[in-house]
mmCIF file of C-alpha atoms in Angstrom:
data_model
loop_
_atom_site.group_PDB
_atom_site.id
_atom_site.type_symbol
_atom_site.label_atom_id
_atom_site.label_comp_id
_atom_site.label_asym_id
_atom_site.label_seq_id
_atom_site.Cartn_x
_atom_site.Cartn_y
_atom_site.Cartn_z
ATOM 1 C CA MET A 134 0.000 0.000 0.000
ATOM 2 C CA PRO A 135 1.182 3.541 -0.532
ATOM 3 C CA SER A 136 3.373 5.092 2.138
ATOM 4 C CA ARG A 137 1.834 8.171 3.754
ATOM 5 C CA ASP A 138 5.179 9.848 4.421
ATOM 6 C CA PHE A 139 6.820 11.140 1.258
ATOM 7 C CA SER A 140 9.505 13.249 2.965
ATOM 8 C CA LEU A 141 12.984 12.819 1.543
ATOM 9 C CA HIS A 142 14.516 12.990 5.014
ATOM 10 C CA GLY A 143 16.186 9.629 5.571
ATOM 11 C CA ALA A 144 16.112 8.718 1.899
ATOM 12 C CA ILE A 145 18.813 6.325 0.742
ATOM 13 C CA ASP A 146 21.711 7.905 -1.132
ATOM 14 C CA LEU A 147 22.585 5.735 -4.142
ATOM 15 C CA GLY A 148 25.956 7.366 -4.677
ATOM 16 C CA ALA A 149 27.885 4.495 -3.096
ATOM 17 C CA ARG A 150 26.051 1.950 -5.176
ATOM 18 C CA GLN A 151 26.660 4.040 -8.283
ATOM 19 C CA ALA A 152 30.421 4.084 -7.665
ATOM 20 C CA ALA A 153 30.519 0.343 -7.019
ATOM 21 C CA SER A 154 28.527 -0.316 -10.161
ATOM 22 C CA ARG A 155 30.961 1.754 -12.249
ATOM 23 C CA LYS A 156 33.932 -0.221 -10.931
ATOM 24 C CA GLN A 157 32.166 -3.497 -11.689
ATOM 25 C CA GLN A 158 31.373 -2.391 -15.236
ATOM 26 C CA GLU A 159 34.977 -1.281 -15.748
ATOM 27 C CA ARG A 160 36.210 -4.724 -14.717
ATOM 28 C CA ARG A 161 33.805 -6.383 -17.162
ATOM 29 C CA THR A 162 34.899 -4.059 -19.973
ATOM 30 C CA GLN A 163 38.584 -4.679 -19.241
ATOM 31 C CA GLY A 164 37.876 -8.394 -19.340
ATOM 32 C CA GLY A 165 36.424 -8.085 -22.828
ATOM 33 C CA GLY A 166 32.724 -8.385 -21.938
ATOM 34 C CA ALA A 167 30.220 -5.633 -22.565
ATOM 35 C CA PRO A 168 27.566 -4.818 -19.993
ATOM 36 C CA ALA A 169 24.155 -6.257 -20.758
ATOM 37 C CA GLN A 170 21.524 -3.835 -21.962
ATOM 38 C CA GLY A 171 17.924 -3.717 -20.744
ATOM 39 C CA ALA A 172 15.226 -4.574 -23.232
ATOM 40 C CA PRO A 173 13.556 -1.475 -24.682
ATOM 41 C CA GLY A 174 10.182 -0.733 -23.112
ATOM 42 C CA GLY A 175 9.101 2.430 -24.899
ATOM 43 C CA PRO A 176 10.091 6.027 -24.196
ATOM 44 C CA TYR A 177 8.662 6.186 -20.675
ATOM 45 C CA VAL A 178 8.956 2.547 -19.538
ATOM 46 C CA VAL A 179 12.330 0.794 -19.478
ATOM 47 C CA ASP A 180 13.481 -2.645 -18.372
ATOM 48 C CA VAL A 181 16.466 -2.351 -16.030
ATOM 49 C CA THR A 182 19.141 -4.915 -15.177
ATOM 50 C CA ASP A 183 21.910 -5.209 -12.620
ATOM 51 C CA GLN A 184 24.230 -3.689 -15.214
ATOM 52 C CA THR A 185 22.001 -0.843 -16.454
ATOM 53 C CA PHE A 186 20.524 0.321 -13.138
ATOM 54 C CA ASN A 187 23.284 2.906 -12.696
ATOM 55 C CA THR A 188 22.656 4.561 -16.072
ATOM 56 C CA GLU A 189 18.910 4.072 -16.451
ATOM 57 C CA VAL A 190 17.959 4.944 -12.870
ATOM 58 C CA VAL A 191 20.634 6.671 -10.784
ATOM 59 C CA GLU A 192 22.052 8.954 -13.493
ATOM 60 C CA ARG A 193 18.683 9.545 -15.165
ATOM 61 C CA SER A 194 17.175 10.571 -11.815
ATOM 62 C CA GLN A 195 19.356 13.685 -11.835
ATOM 63 C CA SER A 196 17.098 15.156 -14.526
ATOM 64 C CA VAL A 197 13.762 13.340 -14.160
ATOM 65 C CA PRO A 198 12.158 11.306 -11.342
ATOM 66 C CA VAL A 199 12.266 7.536 -11.795
ATOM 67 C CA LEU A 200 9.842 5.074 -10.231
ATOM 68 C CA VAL A 201 11.404 1.617 -9.929
ATOM 69 C CA ASP A 202 8.991 -1.324 -10.037
ATOM 70 C CA PHE A 203 10.491 -4.484 -8.486
ATOM 71 C CA TRP A 204 8.529 -7.488 -9.792
ATOM 72 C CA ALA A 205 8.743 -11.185 -10.739
ATOM 73 C CA GLU A 206 6.922 -13.423 -13.202
ATOM 74 C CA TRP A 207 5.457 -15.622 -10.441
ATOM 75 C CA CYS A 208 4.061 -12.638 -8.494
ATOM 76 C CA GLY A 209 0.308 -12.234 -9.068
ATOM 77 C CA PRO A 210 -0.044 -8.774 -7.457
ATOM 78 C CA CYS A 211 2.904 -7.577 -9.582
ATOM 79 C CA LYS A 212 0.882 -8.366 -12.689
ATOM 80 C CA GLN A 213 -1.947 -6.252 -11.269
ATOM 81 C CA LEU A 214 0.214 -3.244 -10.365
ATOM 82 C CA GLY A 215 2.584 -3.298 -13.361
ATOM 83 C CA PRO A 216 0.037 -2.388 -16.074
ATOM 84 C CA ILE A 217 -1.328 0.424 -13.881
ATOM 85 C CA LEU A 218 2.145 1.936 -13.482
ATOM 86 C CA GLU A 219 2.861 1.578 -17.201
ATOM 87 C CA LYS A 220 -0.415 3.301 -18.068
ATOM 88 C CA LEU A 221 0.278 6.180 -15.689
ATOM 89 C CA ALA A 222 3.859 6.542 -16.955
ATOM 90 C CA THR A 223 2.569 6.800 -20.517
ATOM 91 C CA GLU A 224 0.011 9.394 -19.443
ATOM 92 C CA ALA A 225 2.740 11.381 -17.647
ATOM 93 C CA ALA A 226 4.573 11.617 -21.003
ATOM 94 C CA GLY A 227 8.059 12.074 -19.584
ATOM 95 C CA LYS A 228 7.303 13.893 -16.327
ATOM 96 C CA TRP A 229 8.609 10.706 -14.710
ATOM 97 C CA ILE A 230 10.039 7.421 -15.965
ATOM 98 C CA LEU A 231 9.086 3.882 -14.952
ATOM 99 C CA ALA A 232 11.990 1.445 -14.582
ATOM 100 C CA LYS A 233 11.048 -2.239 -14.237
ATOM 101 C CA VAL A 234 13.316 -4.699 -12.401
ATOM 102 C CA ASP A 235 12.747 -8.461 -12.618
ATOM 103 C CA VAL A 236 14.231 -9.502 -9.254
ATOM 104 C CA ASP A 237 14.663 -13.138 -10.369
ATOM 105 C CA ALA A 238 16.694 -12.170 -13.442
ATOM 106 C CA ASN A 239 18.712 -9.541 -11.535
ATOM 107 C CA PRO A 240 19.917 -11.041 -8.244
ATOM 108 C CA GLN A 241 22.079 -8.056 -7.275
ATOM 109 C CA LEU A 242 19.097 -5.698 -7.348
ATOM 110 C CA GLY A 243 16.934 -8.315 -5.649
ATOM 111 C CA ALA A 244 19.485 -8.601 -2.858
ATOM 112 C CA TYR A 245 19.769 -4.812 -2.647
ATOM 113 C CA MET A 246 15.997 -4.566 -2.219
ATOM 114 C CA GLN A 247 16.197 -7.024 0.695
ATOM 115 C CA GLN A 248 19.023 -5.006 2.256
ATOM 116 C CA MET A 249 16.625 -2.054 2.344
ATOM 117 C CA GLY A 250 14.364 -4.136 4.572
ATOM 118 C CA VAL A 251 11.839 -4.971 1.848
ATOM 119 C CA ARG A 252 10.658 -8.557 2.130
ATOM 120 C CA GLY A 253 7.953 -8.760 -0.501
ATOM 121 C CA ILE A 254 6.949 -7.656 -3.984
ATOM 122 C CA PRO A 255 5.513 -5.755 -5.699
ATOM 123 C CA PHE A 256 7.607 -2.938 -4.311
ATOM 124 C CA VAL A 257 8.073 0.482 -5.900
ATOM 125 C CA ALA A 258 10.804 2.975 -5.028
ATOM 126 C CA ALA A 259 11.062 6.590 -6.162
ATOM 127 C CA VAL A 260 14.536 7.787 -7.153
ATOM 128 C CA VAL A 261 15.090 11.541 -7.380
ATOM 129 C CA ALA A 262 18.499 13.232 -7.738
ATOM 130 C CA GLY A 263 20.238 10.004 -6.755
ATOM 131 C CA GLN A 264 18.121 9.586 -3.626
ATOM 132 C CA LEU A 265 16.003 6.454 -3.231
ATOM 133 C CA LEU A 266 12.705 6.724 -1.358
ATOM 134 C CA PRO A 267 10.555 3.639 -0.580
ATOM 135 C CA PHE A 268 7.175 4.433 -2.078
ATOM 136 C CA LEU A 269 4.657 1.612 -2.655
ATOM 137 C CA ASN A 270 4.358 -1.761 -0.954
ATOM 138 C CA GLY A 271 1.864 -4.121 -2.532
ATOM 139 C CA ALA A 272 -0.696 -3.679 -5.273
ATOM 140 C CA ALA A 273 -3.548 -1.157 -5.152
ATOM 141 C CA PRO A 274 -6.401 0.013 -7.397
ATOM 142 C CA GLU A 275 -5.546 2.532 -10.109
ATOM 143 C CA PRO A 276 -7.201 5.552 -8.401
ATOM 144 C CA GLN A 277 -5.206 4.893 -5.233
ATOM 145 C CA VAL A 278 -1.920 4.528 -7.138
ATOM 146 C CA ARG A 279 -2.653 7.680 -9.150
ATOM 147 C CA GLN A 280 -3.421 9.620 -5.960
ATOM 148 C CA ALA A 281 -0.258 8.344 -4.255
ATOM 149 C CA ILE A 282 1.922 9.427 -7.200
ATOM 150 C CA ASP A 283 0.313 12.885 -7.211
ATOM 151 C CA GLN A 284 0.956 13.203 -3.472
ATOM 152 C CA LEU A 285 4.549 12.085 -3.936
ATOM 153 C CA PHE A 286 5.324 14.734 -6.535
ATOM 154 C CA ASP A 287 3.490 17.420 -4.569
ATOM 155 C CA ALA A 288 5.686 16.582 -1.577
ATOM 156 C CA LEU A 289 8.830 16.630 -3.724
ATOM 157 C CA ARG A 290 7.929 20.067 -5.062
ATOM 158 C CA LYS A 291 7.357 21.349 -1.514
ATOM 159 C CA GLU A 292 10.812 20.026 -0.570
ATOM 160 C CA GLY A 293 12.263 22.014 -3.472
ATOM 161 C CA ILE A 294 13.367 18.842 -5.251
ATOM 162 C CA LEU A 295 11.104 19.325 -8.272
ATOM 163 C CA PRO A 296 10.120 22.523 -10.093
ATOM 164 C CA ASP A 297 6.513 23.655 -9.951
ATOM 165 C CA ALA A 298 4.260 21.845 -12.383
ATOM 166 C CA PRO A 299 4.442 23.608 -15.766
ATOM 167 C CA GLU A 300 1.399 25.298 -17.197
ATOM 168 C CA GLY A 301 -0.355 23.425 -19.982
ATOM 169 C CA GLU A 302 0.607 24.186 -23.567
ATOM 170 C CA PRO A 303 -1.639 26.753 -25.282
ATOM 171 C CA PRO A 304 -4.147 25.338 -27.764
ATOM 172 C CA ALA A 305 -3.253 25.293 -31.446
ATOM 173 C CA PRO A 306 -4.573 28.156 -33.605
ATOM 174 C CA GLY A 307 -8.308 27.799 -34.132
ATOM 175 C CA GLU A 308 -8.554 25.204 -31.352
ATOM 176 C CA GLU A 309 -10.261 25.896 -28.048
ATOM 177 C CA ALA A 310 -8.783 24.584 -24.820
ATOM 178 C CA PRO A 311 -11.017 21.953 -23.206
ATOM 179 C CA ALA A 312 -12.894 23.310 -20.225
ATOM 180 C CA ALA A 313 -12.148 21.555 -16.940
ATOM 181 C CA ASP A 314 -15.120 20.029 -15.177
ATOM 182 C CA PRO A 315 -15.383 22.152 -12.002
ATOM 183 C CA VAL A 316 -16.924 19.307 -9.990
ATOM 184 C CA TYR A 317 -14.190 16.855 -10.979
ATOM 185 C CA SER A 318 -11.618 19.553 -10.275
ATOM 186 C CA ALA A 319 -13.087 19.996 -6.800
ATOM 187 C CA ALA A 320 -12.789 16.248 -6.159
ATOM 188 C CA GLU A 321 -9.189 16.114 -7.373
ATOM 189 C CA GLU A 322 -8.178 19.177 -5.364
ATOM 190 C CA ALA A 323 -9.784 17.728 -2.228
ATOM 191 C CA LEU A 324 -7.875 14.468 -2.714
ATOM 192 C CA GLN A 325 -4.591 16.318 -3.202
ATOM 193 C CA ARG A 326 -4.973 18.186 0.087
ATOM 194 C CA GLY A 327 -6.134 15.056 1.927
ATOM 195 C CA ASP A 328 -9.718 16.250 2.410
ATOM 196 C CA LEU A 329 -11.515 12.924 2.071
ATOM 197 C CA ASP A 330 -14.864 14.318 3.228
ATOM 198 C CA GLY A 331 -14.697 17.075 0.597
ATOM 199 C CA ALA A 332 -13.773 14.567 -2.119
ATOM 200 C CA LYS A 333 -16.678 12.336 -1.069
ATOM 201 C CA LEU A 334 -19.151 15.222 -1.432
ATOM 202 C CA ALA A 335 -17.717 16.150 -4.847
ATOM 203 C CA PHE A 336 -18.011 12.591 -6.192
ATOM 204 C CA GLU A 337 -21.539 12.311 -4.792
ATOM 205 C CA ARG A 338 -22.517 15.476 -6.690
ATOM 206 C CA ILE A 339 -21.140 13.992 -9.919
ATOM 207 C CA LEU A 340 -23.129 10.791 -9.406
ATOM 208 C CA ALA A 341 -26.292 12.732 -8.542
ATOM 209 C CA ALA A 342 -26.058 14.317 -11.989
ATOM 210 C CA ASP A 343 -24.977 11.115 -13.766
ATOM 211 C CA PRO A 344 -25.433 7.875 -11.779
ATOM 212 C CA ARG A 345 -23.694 5.917 -14.559
ATOM 213 C CA ASP A 346 -20.369 7.803 -14.319
ATOM 214 C CA GLY A 347 -17.977 4.888 -13.773
ATOM 215 C CA GLU A 348 -14.975 7.046 -12.919
ATOM 216 C CA ALA A 349 -16.915 8.869 -10.216
ATOM 217 C CA LYS A 350 -18.200 5.567 -8.832
ATOM 218 C CA GLN A 351 -14.655 4.272 -8.566
ATOM 219 C CA GLY A 352 -13.448 7.519 -6.999
ATOM 220 C CA LEU A 353 -16.254 7.531 -4.439
ATOM 221 C CA ALA A 354 -15.629 3.875 -3.556
ATOM 222 C CA LEU A 355 -11.931 4.615 -2.994
ATOM 223 C CA VAL A 356 -12.678 7.633 -0.803
ATOM 224 C CA GLU A 357 -15.215 5.706 1.268
ATOM 225 C CA LEU A 358 -12.714 2.886 1.731
ATOM 226 C CA SER A 359 -10.044 5.360 2.837
ATOM 227 C CA LEU A 360 -12.479 6.935 5.319
ATOM 228 C CA ARG A 361 -13.309 3.540 6.798
ATOM 229 C CA VAL A 362 -9.718 2.393 7.321
ATOM 230 C CA ARG A 363 -8.031 5.631 8.388
ATOM 231 C CA SER A 364 -8.670 5.003 12.096
ATOM 232 C CA LEU A 365 -8.219 1.219 12.046
ATOM 233 C CA ASP A 366 -5.305 -0.719 13.518
ATOM 234 C CA ALA A 367 -4.707 -3.148 10.647
ATOM 235 C CA GLU A 368 -2.933 -5.818 12.692
ATOM 236 C CA ARG A 369 -5.597 -5.800 15.401
ATOM 237 C CA VAL A 370 -8.419 -5.907 12.844
ATOM 238 C CA LEU A 371 -6.966 -8.949 11.067
ATOM 239 C CA GLN A 372 -6.305 -10.722 14.372
ATOM 240 C CA GLU A 373 -9.881 -10.126 15.534
ATOM 241 C CA ALA A 374 -11.249 -11.443 12.244
ATOM 242 C CA ALA A 375 -9.157 -14.601 12.627
ATOM 243 C CA GLU A 376 -10.399 -15.103 16.201
ATOM 244 C CA LYS A 377 -14.057 -14.390 15.333
ATOM 245 C CA PRO A 378 -14.817 -15.958 11.946
ATOM 246 C CA GLY A 379 -18.555 -15.702 12.623
ATOM 247 C CA ASP A 380 -18.454 -11.953 13.341
ATOM 248 C CA VAL A 381 -19.528 -10.361 10.055
ATOM 249 C CA GLN A 382 -18.495 -6.835 11.034
ATOM 250 C CA ALA A 383 -15.019 -8.115 11.901
ATOM 251 C CA GLN A 384 -14.819 -9.779 8.482
ATOM 252 C CA ILE A 385 -15.991 -6.595 6.758
ATOM 253 C CA SER A 386 -13.322 -4.488 8.492
ATOM 254 C CA ALA A 387 -10.652 -7.078 7.685
ATOM 255 C CA SER A 388 -11.673 -7.061 4.021
ATOM 256 C CA ASP A 389 -11.187 -3.273 3.952
ATOM 257 C CA VAL A 390 -7.694 -3.624 5.416
ATOM 258 C CA GLU A 391 -6.840 -6.271 2.816
ATOM 259 C CA MET A 392 -8.124 -4.083 -0.018
ATOM 260 C CA VAL A 393 -5.901 -1.118 0.889
ATOM 261 C CA SER A 394 -2.985 -3.564 1.224
ATOM 262 C CA GLY A 395 -3.537 -4.797 -2.334
ATOM 263 C CA ARG A 396 -4.704 -8.234 -1.184
ATOM 264 C CA ILE A 397 -7.791 -8.034 -3.334
ATOM 265 C CA ASP A 398 -8.475 -11.744 -3.864
ATOM 266 C CA GLU A 399 -8.181 -12.359 -0.111
ATOM 267 C CA ALA A 400 -10.654 -9.562 0.641
ATOM 268 C CA PHE A 401 -13.169 -10.913 -1.873
ATOM 269 C CA ASP A 402 -12.755 -14.516 -0.678
ATOM 270 C CA ARG A 403 -13.223 -13.411 2.929
ATOM 271 C CA LEU A 404 -16.576 -11.796 2.167
ATOM 272 C CA VAL A 405 -17.770 -14.652 -0.044
ATOM 273 C CA GLY A 406 -17.032 -16.939 2.902
ATOM 274 C CA ALA A 407 -18.949 -14.632 5.243
ATOM 275 C CA VAL A 408 -21.953 -14.769 2.892
ATOM 276 C CA ARG A 409 -21.728 -18.556 2.722
ATOM 277 C CA ARG A 410 -21.601 -18.942 6.520
ATOM 278 C CA GLY A 411 -24.006 -16.138 7.423
ATOM 279 C CA ALA A 412 -27.772 -15.790 7.567
ATOM 280 C CA GLY A 413 -30.313 -12.989 7.597
ATOM 281 C CA ASP A 414 -29.012 -9.435 8.107
ATOM 282 C CA ASP A 415 -25.413 -10.581 8.585
ATOM 283 C CA ARG A 416 -25.423 -12.382 5.259
ATOM 284 C CA ASP A 417 -26.930 -9.374 3.518
ATOM 285 C CA ALA A 418 -24.384 -7.001 5.100
ATOM 286 C CA ALA A 419 -21.477 -9.121 3.811
ATOM 287 C CA ARG A 420 -23.070 -9.317 0.358
ATOM 288 C CA LYS A 421 -23.633 -5.555 0.118
ATOM 289 C CA HIS A 422 -20.118 -4.801 1.297
ATOM 290 C CA LEU A 423 -18.631 -7.138 -1.295
ATOM 291 C CA LEU A 424 -20.639 -5.406 -4.028
ATOM 292 C CA SER A 425 -19.347 -2.025 -2.805
ATOM 293 C CA LEU A 426 -15.755 -3.252 -3.047
ATOM 294 C CA PHE A 427 -16.342 -4.300 -6.656
ATOM 295 C CA GLU A 428 -16.700 -0.572 -7.462
ATOM 296 C CA LEU A 429 -12.981 -0.107 -6.739
ATOM 297 C CA LEU A 430 -12.038 -2.102 -9.841
ATOM 298 C CA PRO A 431 -13.056 -1.964 -13.502
ATOM 299 C CA PRO A 432 -16.126 -4.152 -14.140
ATOM 300 C CA ASP A 433 -14.150 -6.358 -16.538
ATOM 301 C CA ASP A 434 -11.414 -7.076 -13.977
ATOM 302 C CA PRO A 435 -11.061 -10.899 -13.784
ATOM 303 C CA ARG A 436 -10.938 -10.773 -9.975
ATOM 304 C CA VAL A 437 -14.380 -9.171 -9.931
ATOM 305 C CA GLY A 438 -15.724 -11.833 -12.283
ATOM 306 C CA LYS A 439 -14.291 -14.608 -10.126
ATOM 307 C CA ALA A 440 -15.741 -13.098 -6.941
ATOM 308 C CA ARG A 441 -19.160 -12.589 -8.559
ATOM 309 C CA ARG A 442 -19.245 -16.278 -9.466
ATOM 310 C CA GLY A 443 -18.240 -17.151 -5.911
ATOM 311 C CA LEU A 444 -20.967 -14.902 -4.540
ATOM 312 C CA GLN A 445 -23.624 -16.514 -6.739
ATOM 313 C CA SER A 446 -22.492 -19.947 -5.576
ATOM 314 C CA ALA A 447 -22.674 -18.850 -1.925
ATOM 315 C CA LEU A 448 -26.138 -17.359 -2.349
ATOM 316 C CA PHE A 449 -27.680 -20.195 -4.330
#
């Protein structure tokens, strides 16, 4: 899940690793071998190896922020988060670069990640001006990842690390600039300043005008989830759910904690199980909560389809 503290104080300086990498590459070159090159991944998404990390990440970060996605082929959540990051990097169009590291194919970087205290993937680090900042742990829905990246860059600008966001380019001659939707703008601004209640009201106004607005539904579901979990002790909630499998409210709270941690399948399975075991109002509460969590993902997401089939089986 996204880290809430984006301060660069205590960030890891990659200078020592950069120097060591240069020496290692020099030895390889002197021995007649050329450093391996990462596979091209488009202008804003690059595959990075043990040998190219110094050039593609550390040196590049002096001029543009780099988000480093540590992943592996066997990692299911990585396959959920990776396409979201690639989409957002393409949308950013060079404001930041996504570097992808296969930890199985690059043992030095995998070991370095573990030295930082990271024990699981997916894991995303932000590298700015040679400073590495742990950023994301685990998968998350696209709106949450988008919001976390916006918060990160806002914090970096406040620290004086990044310049202020440039103004948009003027429209071409004869072309009018698209007007911003003031209600959507209000929701986005509320999210950026951490005003969840204000964002909730803004999304509700959008849906009052157009109940079919899928983006607003997803935004509202994310805000409501964030409001529910902000005062929860995640470890205590999960422990209570394990001790009280028949307590539907405990299962509902635990499913929220799992959702914000990127453990989406576990959250869905938990609520399907609660529906299967429950009766009456408890069963209906678990069912309704599961349906509300579906709003966090696109309707064609395979995890939603799987959970819907599980729900139908539990109900009938």
